[in-house]
């Protein structure tokens, strides 16, 4: 049975997740989350922080600061940390399911399916970390006395704009592949999906993920996207959208400093459950291939 | 004199003089001129669309930058020509993509083979149109171009092995618009066409307006090899023709090599269109010389890094970082070596440094030299007689450069080396990475662990350890940051032409 609001339920305020901490928006703004099953907007279920441009700046700063350490960490260690995230999420699957029922009006069965699929997805990517160099790297048989090889490296600080639905699986499916090669990430989540996203932030915060590796900002997407699109210290954008205006904005502003990007249609919630919503091709757009030459001889 | 000063001077006096230090400033060589007539120059060139040669009403000249003489009147492709080329490529696509890979392989192997057979002709034609030394066009450009066709020909029937996307069969992305620069005209055509054709794409190629001749000549080889009509189309023109290609609605993919400035315009222009894009843009490569490097070899690397192709190379080692303790020695060696570089007739097999490609580029380089001096850099170049006609620049160093100067930050694209120094490896890395670009870098040290640590920490797509400016068809090439995205060469070079999810 879904847990219902009772006298014992504590009215919660969800805060942002930036650089390993849970601050309010510097703007002080919040939005109310209402019960999706009730037509009239009565007492809100919760409040969520509404991030500002300055919060985004702080988030990018946190991500930039964490980049060298995360990118330089052994792939095996990144894999262990992602596995830890999967463990933590799986352990709390029924509580995530509760939240999906409560904030999104999902059926209990569908909510459990989404929570479990999210843990499984994390597991998939956990196992990718120490395979990537062998899947995307090559030794190149060049002419002449040179040792020559190519290997994947992370692009840098990447913004993720996940779909609103499914709120947990969509977020995990966008964020996890970015973390695999060593990118640090700023995810921008719409208010409606905020409670689940920030529950997920608590998983991140307790899984040995170094601070700054992943930030989660919640707020008004239409307000934040232009700031994300024009931020010069972001190296890439993973955009999930059906909105042509948003797509055009993000893709054209990317040209300002040759930002990398991938844009995906939102599709149905079922699509996010399919195996096609995971894979090496989700990692590749945010990987740079470095080729090293070294002379041989004597 | 203190004890330490004394020992320093002893070391200096006791050091054997480098052979170059006593070399004469001018060596007399008998000229060894390659035969200009091998280029079989045509006074007018045409477009190549749907397997047919097409004349245009409007034309523009292409010149020999070493003499400023017109080599040919080149057809100027208008919107209608581009549209016809796209239509032809679209029409040719299903059949070409549907050919068994082995058949495509055979045709591309034939292209490589014929190019090798005609390599002397292509080398002379390239040197005339570009101004590069015949030694480079003969031993590098044409050889590498043929290698690219050979390399990718062999991929055409192995594409199933080339993709990590287990669930999806590899499929060509479709019709490709490919826009290439003037610094390696034939080679850039090969870099673009060979992987695209191998996977089953059809192409519209636009060579640079100052160097269209070898790409046009290459179409004869496509015809001879039996590449079906419409599979490769070559349209000549300037920026406007390129823009028409970029904006054409029936093109699936744009591949561009050129300046970061134009690359950004293209990225903006394809935004929202669902066209795929790969960009190989500018660079300002750091070339790091540690104190424990083999200095004689490192100096050869510096020379190769900045004076190859008159420095008109996107990955040129244009920011030299020398560890302070060896700065004096490296500059001494470099100064002596610079004076042996022979500047002159590109068709002479003795020539090391040819002509800059165009008046525009020549003027840009002159401007950069003026900017460098205004900023406080000291200019050093051997005093040599340069031909009165044509666009020439002696090999040049800018000393006393600091990291914030424009000549240390921006791409010059000429034979001009900015010299900077550092004290510790950390400082070298920090300075090297302090750039909007990230195409390439170089590092010299005799310590293996230091080489690989430096390679790991440099944010650049290609890093040369104890060598510089090496290239190979099997080796992926491309940039980080504002140097672009996508790779050319190697297995990775197939991916920009394969359809993704």
GROMACS .gro file of N, CA, C and O in nm, chain B residues 255-335:
model
  324
  553UNK      N    1   3.084   1.746  -4.296
  553UNK     CA    2   3.218   1.729  -4.240
  553UNK      C    3   3.300   1.848  -4.285
  553UNK      O    4   3.304   1.880  -4.404
  554UNK      N    5   3.362   1.913  -4.190
  554UNK     CA    6   3.435   2.036  -4.222
  554UNK      C    7   3.573   2.033  -4.159
  554UNK      O    8   3.588   1.998  -4.042
  555UNK      N    9   3.673   2.071  -4.236
  555UNK     CA   10   3.805   2.099  -4.180
  555UNK      C   11   3.840   2.241  -4.220
  555UNK      O   12   3.829   2.277  -4.337
  556UNK      N   13   3.879   2.321  -4.121
  556UNK     CA   14   3.914   2.460  -4.149
  556UNK      C   15   3.925   2.538  -4.020
  556UNK      O   16   3.951   2.481  -3.914
  557UNK      N   17   3.901   2.668  -4.029
  557UNK     CA   18   3.921   2.753  -3.911
  557UNK      C   19   3.811   2.733  -3.808
  557UNK      O   20   3.698   2.696  -3.842
  558UNK      N   21   3.844   2.760  -3.682
  558UNK     CA   22   3.745   2.751  -3.575
  558UNK      C   23   3.632   2.850  -3.598
  558UNK      O   24   3.516   2.820  -3.573
  559UNK      N   25   3.668   2.967  -3.651
  559UNK     CA   26   3.568   3.070  -3.677
  559UNK      C   27   3.458   3.019  -3.771
  559UNK      O   28   3.338   3.028  -3.742
  560UNK      N   29   3.500   2.961  -3.884
  560UNK     CA   30   3.401   2.910  -3.980
  560UNK      C   31   3.332   2.786  -3.923
  560UNK      O   32   3.212   2.766  -3.941
  561UNK      N   33   3.406   2.704  -3.851
  561UNK     CA   34   3.348   2.585  -3.789
  561UNK      C   35   3.231   2.620  -3.698
  561UNK      O   36   3.128   2.553  -3.697
  562UNK      N   37   3.248   2.728  -3.621
  562UNK     CA   38   3.141   2.771  -3.532
  562UNK      C   39   3.017   2.817  -3.611
  562UNK      O   40   2.904   2.787  -3.574
  563UNK      N   41   3.042   2.887  -3.721
  563UNK     CA   42   2.930   2.930  -3.806
  563UNK      C   43   2.853   2.808  -3.858
  563UNK      O   44   2.731   2.807  -3.861
  564UNK      N   45   2.929   2.706  -3.898
  564UNK     CA   46   2.865   2.586  -3.951
  564UNK      C   47   2.787   2.516  -3.841
  564UNK      O   48   2.672   2.473  -3.862
  565UNK      N   49   2.847   2.506  -3.721
  565UNK     CA   50   2.776   2.441  -3.611
  565UNK      C   51   2.644   2.513  -3.583
  565UNK      O   52   2.541   2.450  -3.560
  566UNK      N   53   2.649   2.646  -3.586
  566UNK     CA   54   2.527   2.724  -3.561
  566UNK      C   55   2.426   2.699  -3.672
  566UNK      O   56   2.307   2.685  -3.647
  567UNK      N   57   2.479   2.691  -3.793
  567UNK     CA   58   2.387   2.680  -3.906
  567UNK      C   59   2.320   2.543  -3.915
  567UNK      O   60   2.208   2.532  -3.965
  568UNK      N   61   2.382   2.438  -3.866
  568UNK     CA   62   2.315   2.306  -3.871
  568UNK      C   63   2.232   2.279  -3.744
  568UNK      O   64   2.165   2.177  -3.737
  569UNK      N   65   2.239   2.370  -3.647
  569UNK     CA   66   2.164   2.350  -3.522
  569UNK      C   67   2.016   2.330  -3.552
  569UNK      O   68   1.958   2.399  -3.635
  570UNK      N   69   1.957   2.232  -3.486
  570UNK     CA   70   1.815   2.207  -3.501
  570UNK      C   71   1.776   2.131  -3.627
  570UNK      O   72   1.660   2.095  -3.643
  571UNK      N   73   1.872   2.104  -3.715
  571UNK     CA   74   1.835   2.042  -3.844
  571UNK      C   75   1.845   1.891  -3.842
  571UNK      O   76   1.801   1.826  -3.935
  572UNK      N   77   1.906   1.833  -3.741
  572UNK     CA   78   1.932   1.689  -3.734
  572UNK      C   79   2.039   1.642  -3.832
  572UNK      O   80   2.061   1.523  -3.847
  573UNK      N   81   2.109   1.735  -3.896
  573UNK     CA   82   2.226   1.695  -3.973
  573UNK      C   83   2.335   1.656  -3.875
  573UNK      O   84   2.352   1.719  -3.771
  574UNK      N   85   2.410   1.553  -3.910
  574UNK     CA   86   2.524   1.518  -3.826
  574UNK      C   87   2.642   1.607  -3.866
  574UNK      O   88   2.649   1.656  -3.979
  575UNK      N   89   2.734   1.624  -3.774
  575UNK     CA   90   2.842   1.719  -3.798
  575UNK      C   91   2.973   1.666  -3.740
  575UNK      O   92   2.975   1.610  -3.630
  576UNK      N   93   3.080   1.680  -3.817
  576UNK     CA   94   3.213   1.662  -3.756
  576UNK      C   95   3.299   1.780  -3.798
  576UNK      O   96   3.289   1.829  -3.911
  577UNK      N   97   3.381   1.827  -3.704
  577UNK     CA   98   3.459   1.948  -3.725
  577UNK      C   99   3.605   1.922  -3.688
  577UNK      O  100   3.633   1.870  -3.581
  578UNK      N  101   3.694   1.959  -3.778
  578UNK     CA  102   3.837   1.954  -3.745
  578UNK      C  103   3.886   2.096  -3.764
  578UNK      O  104   3.897   2.144  -3.877
  579UNK      N  105   3.912   2.165  -3.652
  579UNK     CA  106   3.931   2.310  -3.658
  579UNK      C  107   4.074   2.350  -3.622
  579UNK      O  108   4.166   2.274  -3.642
  580UNK      N  109   4.088   2.470  -3.570
  580UNK     CA  110   4.222   2.525  -3.548
  580UNK      C  111   4.294   2.464  -3.429
  580UNK      O  112   4.240   2.381  -3.356
  581UNK      N  113   4.416   2.509  -3.411
  581UNK     CA  114   4.495   2.462  -3.298
  581UNK      C  115   4.604   2.561  -3.261
  581UNK      O  116   4.633   2.656  -3.336
  582UNK      N  117   4.659   2.540  -3.144
  582UNK     CA  118   4.775   2.619  -3.100
  582UNK      C  119   4.854   2.526  -3.011
  582UNK      O  120   4.857   2.538  -2.888
  583UNK      N  121   4.917   2.428  -3.076
  583UNK     CA  122   4.972   2.316  -3.001
  583UNK      C  123   5.090   2.355  -2.914
  583UNK      O  124   5.176   2.432  -2.954
  584UNK      N  125   5.092   2.297  -2.795
  584UNK     CA  126   5.205   2.311  -2.705
  584UNK      C  127   5.308   2.205  -2.741
  584UNK      O  128   5.273   2.089  -2.761
  585UNK      N  129   5.433   2.247  -2.749
  585UNK     CA  130   5.542   2.155  -2.778
  585UNK      C  131   5.640   2.170  -2.663
  585UNK      O  132   5.708   2.272  -2.651
  586UNK      N  133   5.641   2.069  -2.575
  586UNK     CA  134   5.712   2.081  -2.448
  586UNK      C  135   5.848   2.011  -2.455
  586UNK      O  136   5.856   1.893  -2.489
  587UNK      N  137   5.952   2.085  -2.423
  587UNK     CA  138   6.087   2.027  -2.421
  587UNK      C  139   6.137   2.026  -2.277
  587UNK      O  140   6.166   2.131  -2.219
  588UNK      N  141   6.144   1.907  -2.217
  588UNK     CA  142   6.197   1.896  -2.081
  588UNK      C  143   6.350   1.895  -2.085
  588UNK      O  144   6.412   1.861  -2.187
  589UNK      N  145   6.410   1.929  -1.972
  589UNK     CA  146   6.556   1.942  -1.967
  589UNK      C  147   6.628   1.810  -1.992
  589UNK      O  148   6.742   1.808  -2.034
  590UNK      N  149   6.556   1.699  -1.966
  590UNK     CA  150   6.621   1.569  -1.987
  590UNK      C  151   6.591   1.512  -2.126
  590UNK      O  152   6.608   1.393  -2.150
  591UNK      N  153   6.548   1.597  -2.218
  591UNK     CA  154   6.519   1.550  -2.353
  591UNK      C  155   6.649   1.533  -2.432
  591UNK      O  156   6.748   1.601  -2.403
  592UNK      N  157   6.650   1.445  -2.532
  592UNK     CA  158   6.763   1.441  -2.626
  592UNK      C  159   6.753   1.567  -2.713
  592UNK      O  160   6.670   1.573  -2.804
  593UNK      N  161   6.835   1.667  -2.683
  593UNK     CA  162   6.810   1.800  -2.740
  593UNK      C  163   6.826   1.808  -2.891
  593UNK      O  164   6.750   1.877  -2.958
  594UNK      N  165   6.925   1.737  -2.946
  594UNK     CA  166   6.941   1.742  -3.092
  594UNK      C  167   6.816   1.691  -3.162
  594UNK      O  168   6.768   1.750  -3.259
  595UNK      N  169   6.764   1.580  -3.110
  595UNK     CA  170   6.644   1.523  -3.170
  595UNK      C  171   6.524   1.614  -3.147
  595UNK      O  172   6.439   1.632  -3.235
  596UNK      N  173   6.516   1.671  -3.028
  596UNK     CA  174   6.405   1.760  -2.997
  596UNK      C  175   6.403   1.880  -3.091
  596UNK      O  176   6.297   1.923  -3.137
  597UNK      N  177   6.522   1.932  -3.122
  597UNK     CA  178   6.528   2.046  -3.214
  597UNK      C  179   6.477   2.007  -3.352
  597UNK      O  180   6.404   2.082  -3.417
  598UNK      N  181   6.512   1.886  -3.396
  598UNK     CA  182   6.455   1.838  -3.523
  598UNK      C  183   6.303   1.829  -3.513
  598UNK      O  184   6.231   1.859  -3.608
  599UNK      N  185   6.254   1.788  -3.397
  599UNK     CA  186   6.110   1.782  -3.374
  599UNK      C  187   6.046   1.919  -3.381
  599UNK      O  188   5.937   1.936  -3.437
  600UNK      N  189   6.114   2.018  -3.323
  600UNK     CA  190   6.061   2.155  -3.327
  600UNK      C  191   6.052   2.203  -3.472
  600UNK      O  192   5.952   2.262  -3.514
  601UNK      N  193   6.160   2.174  -3.549
  601UNK     CA  194   6.163   2.215  -3.689
  601UNK      C  195   6.048   2.149  -3.765
  601UNK      O  196   5.972   2.214  -3.837
  602UNK      N  197   6.035   2.019  -3.745
  602UNK     CA  198   5.928   1.943  -3.810
  602UNK      C  199   5.792   1.997  -3.764
  602UNK      O  200   5.696   2.003  -3.840
  603UNK      N  201   5.784   2.038  -3.639
  603UNK     CA  202   5.657   2.081  -3.580
  603UNK      C  203   5.608   2.214  -3.633
  603UNK      O  204   5.488   2.231  -3.650
  604UNK      N  205   5.699   2.307  -3.659
  604UNK     CA  206   5.650   2.441  -3.695
  604UNK      C  207   5.679   2.477  -3.840
  604UNK      O  208   5.609   2.560  -3.898
  605UNK      N  209   5.778   2.414  -3.902
  605UNK     CA  210   5.809   2.458  -4.039
  605UNK      C  211   5.766   2.358  -4.145
  605UNK      O  212   5.787   2.380  -4.263
  606UNK      N  213   5.707   2.248  -4.105
  606UNK     CA  214   5.645   2.157  -4.200
  606UNK      C  215   5.529   2.230  -4.267
  606UNK      O  216   5.446   2.292  -4.200
  607UNK      N  217   5.527   2.225  -4.401
  607UNK     CA  218   5.418   2.290  -4.476
  607UNK      C  219   5.405   2.438  -4.444
  607UNK      O  220   5.295   2.491  -4.433
  608UNK      N  221   5.521   2.506  -4.425
  608UNK     CA  222   5.524   2.650  -4.398
  608UNK      C  223   5.446   2.687  -4.271
  608UNK      O  224   5.399   2.799  -4.255
  609UNK      N  225   5.429   2.588  -4.183
  609UNK     CA  226   5.356   2.614  -4.059
  609UNK      C  227   5.206   2.625  -4.080
  609UNK      O  228   5.132   2.653  -3.986
  610UNK      N  229   5.162   2.601  -4.201
  610UNK     CA  230   5.018   2.610  -4.230
  610UNK      C  231   4.954   2.475  -4.200
  610UNK      O  232   4.904   2.405  -4.287
  611UNK      N  233   4.959   2.439  -4.074
  611UNK     CA  234   4.914   2.308  -4.029
  611UNK      C  235   4.834   2.331  -3.901
  611UNK      O  236   4.881   2.398  -3.810
  612UNK      N  237   4.713   2.276  -3.896
  612UNK     CA  238   4.629   2.302  -3.780
  612UNK      C  239   4.692   2.247  -3.652
  612UNK      O  240   4.671   2.299  -3.544
  613UNK      N  241   4.774   2.141  -3.666
  613UNK     CA  242   4.835   2.081  -3.547
  613UNK      C  243   4.980   2.125  -3.529
  613UNK      O  244   5.056   2.064  -3.455
  614UNK      N  245   5.021   2.232  -3.599
  614UNK     CA  246   5.160   2.279  -3.589
  614UNK      C  247   5.199   2.303  -3.444
  614UNK      O  248   5.120   2.352  -3.364
  615UNK      N  249   5.323   2.268  -3.411
  615UNK     CA  250   5.372   2.289  -3.275
  615UNK      C  251   5.412   2.434  -3.258
  615UNK      O  252   5.530   2.467  -3.252
  616UNK      N  253   5.312   2.523  -3.248
  616UNK     CA  254   5.338   2.666  -3.258
  616UNK      C  255   5.369   2.733  -3.125
  616UNK      O  256   5.413   2.847  -3.121
  617UNK      N  257   5.343   2.664  -3.013
  617UNK     CA  258   5.381   2.719  -2.882
  617UNK      C  259   5.490   2.630  -2.825
  617UNK      O  260   5.462   2.520  -2.778
  618UNK      N  261   5.611   2.678  -2.830
  618UNK     CA  262   5.721   2.599  -2.776
  618UNK      C  263   5.738   2.631  -2.628
  618UNK      O  264   5.749   2.747  -2.591
  619UNK      N  265   5.736   2.526  -2.545
  619UNK     CA  266   5.763   2.544  -2.402
  619UNK      C  267   5.893   2.473  -2.369
  619UNK      O  268   5.900   2.351  -2.374
  620UNK      N  269   5.996   2.550  -2.337
  620UNK     CA  270   6.127   2.493  -2.307
  620UNK      C  271   6.154   2.509  -2.159
  620UNK      O  272   6.132   2.616  -2.102
  621UNK      N  273   6.201   2.402  -2.097
  621UNK     CA  274   6.236   2.413  -1.955
  621UNK      C  275   6.353   2.512  -1.941
  621UNK      O  276   6.447   2.509  -2.021
  622UNK      N  277   6.344   2.599  -1.842
  622UNK     CA  278   6.438   2.711  -1.831
  622UNK      C  279   6.584   2.670  -1.835
  622UNK      O  280   6.667   2.737  -1.896
  623UNK      N  281   6.614   2.557  -1.772
  623UNK     CA  282   6.753   2.515  -1.762
  623UNK      C  283   6.817   2.484  -1.897
  623UNK      O  284   6.939   2.485  -1.909
  624UNK      N  285   6.736   2.454  -1.998
  624UNK     CA  286   6.794   2.424  -2.130
  624UNK      C  287   6.752   2.525  -2.236
  624UNK      O  288   6.779   2.507  -2.355
  625UNK      N  289   6.689   2.632  -2.193
  625UNK     CA  290   6.638   2.731  -2.289
  625UNK      C  291   6.751   2.781  -2.380
  625UNK      O  292   6.740   2.781  -2.503
  626UNK      N  293   6.862   2.822  -2.315
  626UNK     CA  294   6.972   2.880  -2.390
  626UNK      C  295   7.024   2.782  -2.496
  626UNK      O  296   7.040   2.816  -2.613
  627UNK      N  297   7.046   2.660  -2.452
  627UNK     CA  298   7.102   2.558  -2.541
  627UNK      C  299   7.005   2.527  -2.657
  627UNK      O  300   7.046   2.517  -2.774
  628UNK      N  301   6.880   2.512  -2.625
  628UNK     CA  302   6.781   2.479  -2.729
  628UNK      C  303   6.773   2.592  -2.832
  628UNK      O  304   6.773   2.567  -2.953
  629UNK      N  305   6.773   2.715  -2.784
  629UNK     CA  306   6.763   2.827  -2.878
  629UNK      C  307   6.890   2.839  -2.964
  629UNK      O  308   6.881   2.874  -3.083
  630UNK      N  309   7.003   2.808  -2.903
  630UNK     CA  310   7.128   2.809  -2.977
  630UNK      C  311   7.124   2.707  -3.092
  630UNK      O  312   7.155   2.736  -3.206
  631UNK      N  313   7.080   2.586  -3.058
  631UNK     CA  314   7.070   2.481  -3.158
  631UNK      C  315   6.966   2.515  -3.265
  631UNK      O  316   6.988   2.494  -3.384
  632UNK      N  317   6.856   2.571  -3.218
  632UNK     CA  318   6.747   2.602  -3.309
  632UNK      C  319   6.788   2.713  -3.405
  632UNK      O  320   6.760   2.707  -3.526
  633UNK      N  321   6.859   2.810  -3.351
  633UNK     CA  322   6.905   2.921  -3.433
  633UNK      C  323   6.995   2.870  -3.545
  633UNK      O  324   6.980   2.907  -3.662
   0.00000   0.00000   0.00000
